[in-house]
Coordinates of C-alpha atoms and ligand atoms in Angstrom, one line a residue:
X49 CA 0.0 0.0 0.0
X50 CA 1.4 3.5 -0.9
X51 CA 2.1 6.0 1.9
X52 CA -0.7 8.2 0.4
X53 CA -3.2 5.5 0.8
X54 CA -2.3 5.2 4.5
X55 CA -2.8 8.9 5.2
X56 CA -5.8 9.9 7.1
X57 CA -8.2 12.2 5.1
X58 CA -8.3 15.8 6.4
X59 CA -12.0 15.5 7.4
X60 CA -14.1 12.4 7.9
X61 CA -17.5 14.2 8.2
X62 CA -18.9 17.4 6.9
X63 CA -18.5 20.5 9.2
X64 CA -22.2 21.3 9.5
X65 CA -23.8 24.6 10.6
X66 CA -27.0 24.1 12.6
X67 CA -30.2 24.7 10.6
X68 CA -33.2 26.3 12.3
X69 CA -35.3 23.2 12.2
X70 CA -35.0 19.4 11.9
X71 CA -37.2 16.4 12.1
X72 CA -35.0 14.8 14.7
X73 CA -32.5 16.4 17.0
X74 CA -30.2 14.0 18.8
X75 CA -28.3 15.5 21.7
X76 CA -24.9 14.0 22.2
X77 CA -22.3 12.9 19.6
X78 CA -21.0 9.9 21.6
X79 CA -21.2 6.5 20.1
X80 CA -24.9 6.2 21.0
X81 CA -26.1 9.4 19.5
X82 CA -24.1 8.9 16.3
X83 CA -25.0 5.2 15.9
X84 CA -28.7 6.2 16.3
X85 CA -28.4 8.9 13.7
X86 CA -26.8 6.5 11.3
X87 CA -29.5 3.9 11.7
X88 CA -32.3 6.5 11.4
X89 CA -30.9 7.6 8.1
X90 CA -29.9 4.2 6.8
X91 CA -32.8 2.0 8.0
X92 CA -35.7 4.3 8.5
X93 CA -35.0 6.9 5.7
X94 CA -35.0 9.7 8.2
X95 CA -32.0 11.9 7.4
X96 CA -33.4 15.3 8.4
X97 CA -31.4 14.8 11.6
X98 CA -28.9 16.8 13.6
X99 CA -26.5 15.4 16.2
X100 CA -25.5 18.2 18.5
X101 CA -22.6 18.0 21.0
X102 CA -21.3 20.6 23.4
X103 CA -17.8 19.2 22.9
X104 CA -16.5 17.1 20.0
X105 CA -17.3 13.8 18.5
X106 CA -16.5 11.0 20.9
X107 CA -15.1 13.4 23.5
X108 CA -17.3 12.1 26.2
X109 CA -17.4 8.5 27.6
X110 CA -17.1 7.2 24.1
X111 CA -13.4 8.2 23.9
X112 CA -12.7 7.6 27.6
X113 CA -13.8 4.0 28.2
X114 CA -11.6 1.0 28.4
X115 CA -13.2 -0.6 25.3
X116 CA -14.3 -3.9 26.8
X117 CA -17.0 -5.6 24.6
X118 CA -18.9 -8.7 25.8
X119 CA -22.5 -9.9 26.2
X120 CA -22.2 -12.2 29.2
X121 CA -24.8 -10.5 31.4
X122 CA -27.0 -12.4 33.8
X123 CA -30.7 -11.7 33.0
X124 CA -32.4 -12.5 29.7
X125 CA -33.4 -8.9 29.0
X126 CA -29.8 -7.6 29.2
X127 CA -28.0 -10.5 27.7
X128 CA -30.4 -10.1 24.7
X129 CA -29.6 -6.5 24.1
X130 CA -25.8 -6.9 24.6
X131 CA -25.7 -10.0 22.5
X132 CA -27.6 -8.2 19.7
X133 CA -24.9 -5.5 20.0
X134 CA -22.1 -8.1 19.9
X135 CA -23.5 -9.6 16.7
X136 CA -23.6 -6.1 15.2
X137 CA -20.0 -5.5 16.2
X138 CA -19.0 -8.7 14.3
X139 CA -19.9 -7.1 11.0
X140 CA -19.6 -3.4 11.8
X141 CA -16.1 -2.6 10.5
X142 CA -17.1 -3.9 7.1
X143 CA -20.5 -2.2 7.2
X144 CA -19.0 1.2 8.1
X145 CA -15.9 0.8 5.9
X146 CA -13.5 1.6 8.8
X147 CA -11.0 -0.5 10.6
X148 CA -11.4 0.3 14.2
X149 CA -9.5 -2.8 15.3
X150 CA -12.4 -4.8 16.7
X151 CA -10.6 -7.8 18.1
X152 CA -12.3 -10.8 19.7
X153 CA -9.4 -11.6 22.0
X154 CA -11.7 -13.0 24.7
X155 CA -12.8 -11.5 28.1
X156 CA -11.9 -13.4 31.2
X157 CA -13.6 -12.7 34.5
X158 CA -11.8 -14.0 37.6
X159 CA -13.2 -15.7 40.7
X160 CA -11.3 -15.3 43.9
X161 CA -13.7 -16.6 46.5
X162 CA -16.7 -19.0 46.7
X163 CA -19.2 -16.1 46.1
X164 CA -17.3 -15.2 42.9
X165 CA -17.3 -18.8 41.8
X166 CA -21.0 -19.2 42.4
X167 CA -21.9 -16.0 40.6
X168 CA -19.6 -16.5 37.6
X169 CA -20.8 -20.1 37.1
X170 CA -24.4 -19.1 37.5
X171 CA -23.9 -16.4 34.8
X172 CA -22.1 -18.9 32.5
X173 CA -25.0 -21.3 32.8
X174 CA -27.5 -18.5 32.2
X175 CA -25.5 -17.4 29.1
X176 CA -25.5 -21.0 27.8
X177 CA -29.3 -21.1 28.1
X178 CA -29.5 -18.0 26.0
X179 CA -27.0 -19.3 23.4
X180 CA -24.2 -16.9 24.5
X181 CA -20.7 -18.4 24.6
X182 CA -19.2 -18.4 28.1
X183 CA -17.0 -21.1 29.6
X184 CA -16.2 -21.8 33.2
X185 CA -12.5 -22.6 33.5
X186 CA -10.8 -24.1 36.6
X187 CA -7.6 -22.5 37.8
X188 CA -5.4 -25.1 36.1
X189 CA -7.0 -24.2 32.7
X190 CA -6.3 -20.5 33.0
X191 CA -2.6 -20.6 32.4
X192 CA -3.3 -21.6 28.8
X193 CA -5.6 -18.6 28.3
X194 CA -3.4 -16.1 30.1
X195 CA 0.1 -17.4 30.8
X196 CA 1.3 -14.3 32.7
X197 CA -1.6 -14.4 35.2
X198 CA -0.4 -15.0 38.8
X199 CA -2.0 -18.4 39.6
X200 CA -0.1 -18.9 42.8
X201 CA -2.2 -20.2 45.7
X202 CA -0.1 -18.0 48.1
X203 CA -1.4 -14.6 47.2
X204 CA -3.9 -12.4 49.1
X205 CA -6.9 -13.5 47.0
X206 CA -5.8 -16.6 45.0
X207 CA -7.5 -17.0 41.7
X208 CA -9.9 -20.0 41.9
X209 CA -11.2 -20.1 38.3
X210 CA -12.7 -17.8 35.7
X211 CA -15.4 -17.3 33.1
X212 CA -14.3 -16.7 29.6
X213 CA -16.3 -15.3 26.7
X214 CA -14.1 -16.0 23.7
X215 CA -16.2 -13.7 21.4
X216 CA -15.7 -10.8 23.7
X217 CA -12.9 -8.3 23.1
X218 CA -11.9 -4.7 22.4
X219 CA -12.1 -2.0 19.7
X220 CA -10.5 1.4 19.3
X221 CA -13.3 3.5 20.8
X222 CA -12.7 6.9 19.3
X223 CA -12.4 5.4 15.8
X224 CA -15.8 3.8 16.2
X225 CA -17.2 7.2 16.9
X226 CA -15.5 8.7 13.9
X227 CA -16.7 5.8 11.7
X228 CA -20.3 6.4 12.7
X229 CA -19.9 10.2 12.3
X230 CA -18.6 9.7 8.8
X231 CA -21.3 7.2 7.8
X232 CA -24.1 9.3 9.3
X233 CA -22.8 12.5 7.7
X234 CA -22.5 10.7 4.3
X235 CA -26.2 9.9 4.6
X236 CA -27.1 13.6 5.1
X237 CA -27.1 13.9 8.9
X238 CA -25.6 17.1 10.3
X239 CA -23.0 16.5 13.0
X240 CA -22.5 19.7 14.8
X241 CA -19.8 20.1 17.4
X242 CA -19.3 22.8 20.0
X243 CA -23.0 23.5 20.5
X244 CA -24.4 23.3 24.0
X245 CA -28.0 22.3 24.4
X246 CA -29.1 24.5 27.3
X247 CA -32.8 23.4 27.5
X248 CA -35.4 21.3 25.8
X249 CA -38.4 23.3 24.8
X250 CA -41.8 21.8 25.6
X251 CA -45.3 23.2 25.0
X252 CA -48.6 21.5 26.0
X253 CA -46.7 18.3 26.8
X254 CA -45.1 18.2 23.4
X255 CA -41.5 18.8 22.5
X256 CA -40.8 21.8 20.3
X257 CA -37.1 21.8 19.9
X258 CA -34.0 22.8 21.8
X259 CA -32.5 26.0 23.0
X260 CA -28.8 26.0 22.4
X261 CA -25.7 28.2 22.8
X262 CA -26.2 29.0 19.0
X263 CA -29.9 29.7 19.1
X264 CA -33.1 27.8 19.1
X265 CA -33.5 24.8 16.9
X266 CA -37.0 23.5 16.3
X267 CA -37.5 19.7 16.1
X268 CA -40.5 17.4 16.0
X269 CA -38.5 14.8 17.9
X270 CA -35.7 15.2 20.4
X271 CA -33.6 12.2 21.5
X272 CA -31.2 12.4 24.3
X273 CA -27.9 10.5 24.2
X274 CA -26.1 12.5 26.9
X275 CA -24.9 9.9 29.4
X276 CA -23.9 11.4 32.7
X277 CA -25.4 14.8 31.9
X278 CA -28.9 13.6 31.0
X279 CA -30.6 14.7 34.3
X280 CA -29.3 18.2 33.8
X281 CA -31.6 18.4 30.7
X282 CA -34.6 16.5 32.1
X283 CA -34.8 17.9 35.6
X284 CA -36.0 21.4 34.5
X285 CA -38.9 19.6 32.6
X286 CA -40.0 18.0 35.8
X287 CA -38.9 14.6 34.4
X288 CA -36.9 13.0 37.2
X289 CA -34.6 10.1 36.2
X290 CA -33.2 7.7 38.8
X291 CA -29.6 8.5 37.7
X292 CA -26.5 9.2 39.7
X293 CA -23.4 10.6 37.9
X294 CA -20.0 9.4 39.1
X295 CA -16.5 9.8 37.9
X296 CA -15.0 6.6 36.5
X297 CA -11.2 6.7 35.9
X298 CA -8.9 4.7 33.7
X299 CA -5.3 4.8 32.7
X300 CA -2.8 3.6 30.1
X301 CA 0.8 2.5 30.3
X302 CA 3.8 3.0 28.0
X303 CA 3.9 0.7 24.9
X304 CA 4.8 -2.9 25.5
X305 CA 5.4 -5.8 23.3
X306 CA 2.3 -8.1 23.0
X307 CA 2.2 -9.7 26.5
X308 CA -1.5 -9.9 27.5
X309 CA -3.5 -12.1 25.1
X310 CA -7.0 -11.4 26.5
X311 CA -9.0 -8.9 28.6
X312 CA -8.8 -9.8 32.3
X313 CA -11.3 -8.5 34.9
X314 CA -11.3 -9.0 38.6
X315 CA -14.2 -7.7 40.7
X316 CA -12.6 -8.9 44.0
X317 CA -9.2 -7.3 43.9
X318 CA -10.6 -4.8 41.5
X319 CA -8.8 -4.1 38.3
X320 CA -9.6 -4.8 34.7
X321 CA -6.9 -4.7 32.0
X322 CA -6.3 -5.3 28.3
X323 CA -3.6 -4.5 25.9
X324 CA -4.4 -2.2 23.0
X325 CA -3.1 -2.8 19.6
X326 CA -0.5 -0.1 19.9
X327 CA 0.9 -1.9 23.0
X328 CA -0.4 0.1 25.9
X329 CA -2.0 -1.7 28.9
X330 CA -5.5 -0.1 29.3
X331 CA -6.8 -0.5 32.8
X332 CA -9.5 0.7 35.2
X333 CA -11.2 -0.1 38.4
X334 CA -14.3 1.0 40.4
X335 CA -16.2 4.2 40.5
X336 CA -15.3 7.2 42.6
X337 CA -18.1 6.9 45.1
X338 CA -19.2 10.5 45.3
X339 CA -21.5 12.2 42.7
X340 CA -19.8 14.6 40.4
X341 CA -19.8 16.0 36.8
X342 CA -16.1 16.7 37.0
X343 CA -14.1 14.5 34.7
X344 CA -11.4 13.7 37.2
X345 CA -11.2 11.4 40.2
X346 CA -9.4 10.5 43.4
X347 CA -5.8 9.2 43.6
X348 CA -6.6 6.4 46.0
X349 CA -8.7 4.6 43.3
X350 CA -5.7 4.7 40.9
X351 CA -3.3 3.5 43.7
X352 CA -5.5 0.5 44.6
X353 CA -6.0 -0.6 41.0
X354 CA -2.3 -0.6 40.5
X355 CA -1.8 -2.7 43.7
X356 CA -4.4 -5.1 42.3
X357 CA -2.7 -5.2 38.9
X358 CA 0.6 -6.1 40.5
X359 CA -1.0 -8.8 42.5
X360 CA -2.4 -10.4 39.4
X361 CA 0.5 -9.6 37.1
X362 CA 3.8 -9.3 39.1
X363 CA 5.7 -9.0 35.8
X364 CA 4.2 -5.6 35.3
X365 CA 6.2 -4.3 38.2
X366 CA 8.4 -1.9 36.2
X367 CA 5.8 -0.8 33.7
X368 CA 5.3 3.0 33.7
X369 CA 1.9 4.6 33.5
X370 CA 1.6 7.4 31.0
X371 CA -1.8 8.9 31.4
X372 CA -5.0 8.8 33.6
X373 CA -8.4 10.3 32.8
X374 CA -12.0 10.1 33.9
X375 CA -15.5 10.2 32.4
X376 CA -18.9 10.8 33.9
X377 CA -20.9 7.7 34.1
X378 CA -24.7 7.5 34.7
X379 CA -25.7 4.8 37.1
X380 CA -29.2 3.6 37.7
X381 CA -30.5 1.6 40.7
X382 CA -30.2 -1.7 38.8
X383 CA -27.1 -1.0 36.7
X384 CA -29.2 -1.2 33.5
X385 CA -30.1 1.5 31.0
X386 CA -33.1 3.7 30.6
X387 CA -34.2 3.5 27.0
X388 CA -37.4 4.7 25.4
X389 CA -40.0 7.4 24.9
X390 CA -40.9 9.6 27.9
X391 CA -44.2 11.1 29.0
X392 CA -43.3 14.2 27.0
X393 CA -44.5 13.6 23.5
X394 CA -41.6 13.5 21.0
X395 CA -38.9 13.3 23.7
X396 CA -37.0 10.0 24.2
X397 CA -34.1 9.1 26.5
X398 CA -31.2 6.8 26.2
X399 CA -29.0 6.9 29.4
X400 CA -28.1 4.9 32.4
X401 CA -25.5 2.7 30.7
X402 CA -23.2 3.6 33.5
X403 CA -19.9 1.8 33.2
X404 CA -20.9 -0.5 30.4
X405 CA -22.4 1.2 27.4
X406 CA -19.5 1.2 24.9
X407 CA -20.1 -2.5 24.1
X408 CA -23.8 -1.7 23.5
X409 CA -23.1 1.0 20.9
X410 CA -24.2 -0.7 17.7
X411 CA -27.1 -2.4 19.4
X412 CA -28.3 0.9 20.9
X413 CA -28.0 2.5 17.4
X414 CA -30.7 0.4 15.8
X415 CA -32.9 -0.1 18.9
X416 CA -33.0 3.6 19.7
X417 CA -33.5 4.6 16.1
X418 CA -36.5 2.2 15.9
X419 CA -37.9 3.7 19.1
X420 CA -37.6 7.3 17.7
X421 CA -38.9 6.3 14.2
X422 CA -41.9 4.4 15.5
X423 CA -42.6 6.4 18.7
X424 CA -42.6 3.2 20.7
X425 CA -39.9 1.0 22.1
X426 CA -38.1 -1.6 20.1
X427 CA -38.9 -5.1 21.7
X428 CA -35.3 -5.3 23.0
X429 CA -35.8 -1.9 24.7
X430 CA -39.1 -2.6 26.3
X431 CA -37.7 -4.0 29.6
X432 CA -35.6 -0.9 29.9
X433 CA -38.4 1.6 30.0
X434 CA -38.4 4.2 32.8
X435 CA -41.7 2.7 33.9
X436 CA -39.8 -0.3 35.5
X437 CA -38.8 1.9 38.4
X438 CA -42.5 2.5 39.1
X439 CA -43.5 -1.1 38.6
X440 CA -40.5 -2.4 40.6
X441 CA -39.4 -4.6 37.6
X442 CA -35.7 -3.9 38.1
X443 CA -33.1 -6.0 36.3
X444 CA -30.2 -6.3 38.7
X445 CA -27.0 -6.4 36.7
X446 CA -24.5 -5.1 39.3
X447 CA -22.6 -8.3 39.4
X448 CA -22.2 -8.5 35.6
X449 CA -21.4 -4.8 35.3
X450 CA -17.8 -5.7 36.0
X451 CA -17.1 -2.4 37.9
X452 CA -17.5 -2.0 41.7
X453 CA -20.3 0.5 42.3
Ligands
FAD67 P1 -20.9 9.7 25.7 O1 -19.9 9.2 24.8 O2 -20.5 10.3 27.0 O3 -21.7 10.8 24.8 C1 -22.6 11.8 25.4 C2 -22.3 13.1 24.7 O4 -23.3 14.0 25.1 C3 -20.9 13.7 25.1 O5 -20.1 13.8 23.9 C4 -21.3 15.1 25.7 O6 -20.4 16.1 25.3 C5 -22.7 15.3 25.0 N1 -23.6 16.2 25.8 C6 -23.9 16.0 27.1 N2 -24.8 17.0 27.5 C7 -24.9 17.8 26.4 C8 -25.6 19.1 26.2 N3 -26.4 19.6 27.1 N4 -25.5 19.6 24.9 C9 -24.8 19.0 24.0 N5 -24.1 17.9 24.1 C10 -24.1 17.3 25.3 N6 -18.4 0.6 28.6 C11 -18.1 -0.6 28.1 O7 -19.0 -1.2 27.5 N7 -16.9 -1.2 28.3 C12 -15.9 -0.6 29.0 O8 -14.8 -1.1 29.1 C13 -16.1 0.7 29.5 N8 -15.2 1.3 30.2 C14 -15.4 2.6 30.7 C15 -14.3 3.2 31.3 C16 -14.5 4.5 31.7 C17 -13.3 5.2 32.4 C18 -15.7 5.2 31.4 C19 -15.8 6.7 31.8 C20 -16.8 4.6 30.8 C21 -16.6 3.2 30.5 N9 -17.6 2.5 29.8 C22 -17.4 1.3 29.3 C23 -19.0 3.1 29.7 C24 -19.2 3.7 28.3 O9 -18.1 4.5 27.9 C25 -20.4 4.5 28.2 O10 -21.5 3.8 28.7 C26 -20.8 4.9 26.8 O11 -19.7 5.4 26.1 C27 -21.9 5.8 26.7 O12 -22.1 6.3 25.4 P2 -22.8 7.6 25.0 O13 -22.7 7.9 23.6 O14 -24.2 7.5 25.6 O15 -22.1 8.7 25.9
PYC68 O1 -18.6 -3.2 31.0 O2 -17.2 -4.7 30.6 C1 -17.5 -3.6 31.1 C2 -16.5 -2.8 31.6 C3 -15.2 -3.1 31.8 C4 -14.6 -2.0 32.3 C5 -15.5 -1.0 32.5 N1 -16.7 -1.5 32.0

């Protein structure tokens, strides 16, 4: 391939100026907003769409996550939507014409005590019933999957076994956002960066549009894809969402030769780690416990995750960390999303993905687009309606969420 062919084009998507009116305004140019716009245009023929972002494409959680993709959730409702997404991931690079390094290197969840063993085995069985690949591996079998993992019985929390989803993996998160932005833009969607949506305009119970830092934009339908900042837009409408926003931090190391063959996650000692294609270790841990919209977190969370990393991988002792950052994640009382229309006609919400929405991106795209296009939830979204908090039909996925909350 010539050097010119390898060069990145100067712009991937049109630099759009906001127009005074659209059929659909999507707030948030993270993966979810962009994937939704793409599906609206491609599948439903609705291209009179603007995606508005106060920052830049994939500058929110989309470009800040640790890129773990898997579908091994416990309950039928959630494993169905995540598996739908995983199947979409498997063909997505070809569909969008962009190589964002989706790699099914496998995701291994470790068990360190009897409770972990019971929960991971239970989840593997539940996954098997739903046709989702997940294998329980005894300690002796783990060395084959991850030779550098510390399997000594003499550590603080010895590894007792693990659940492996071989079809799980990683992808380059920001490039996924760029791929969707380009595809949506090519289909006529306006992707507008640097525009703050200050309020949603509602009259007589019906959405009218949005008031932004660049003037009012009228819209028949407004769809939020604003993750940790969603309540800021819904509260003034009297629409209270059971969401708490927390910082979630991550970090990357210097570049290493390939050493880590799969994603490894441990809820007990609390760290999760993978190796990106370029060679960095990408790792994270639990939430910062307090509520905050600030995209920074506390040092002790970083310190503890590094201690956990060294316990599991003593060979990383001299690895230097290059960068830390944080995103604002939106956590619900059952660690599941809120997805669907609201009591305000024309307004729908997609939020509450918390620490796990990157993997859902392509699934959210078509499920949310369907919801917006038809004014009613896609069958996969139905269990995730806001109504479940009134009805008490919660879907507890805290164990499968993979991040201590
Ligand atoms: P975002 O990408 O955050 O997009 C929301 C956008 O809305 C932002 O760009 C923001 O600027 C914009 N916005 C907000 N308010 C306004 C406004 N008023 N006006 C205009 N624009 C606005 N998930 C996984 O599946 N696997 C992981 O390994 C994983 N690791 C994570 C690690 C970290 C450190 C973090 C922070 C998150 C992680 N997640 C993970 C969660 C995942 O990143 C999110 O659930 C997912 O990216 C949410 O996608 P989104 O498009 O809804 O949100
Ligand atoms: O949802 O798998 C996940 C995850 C891993 C790290 C953060 N979230």
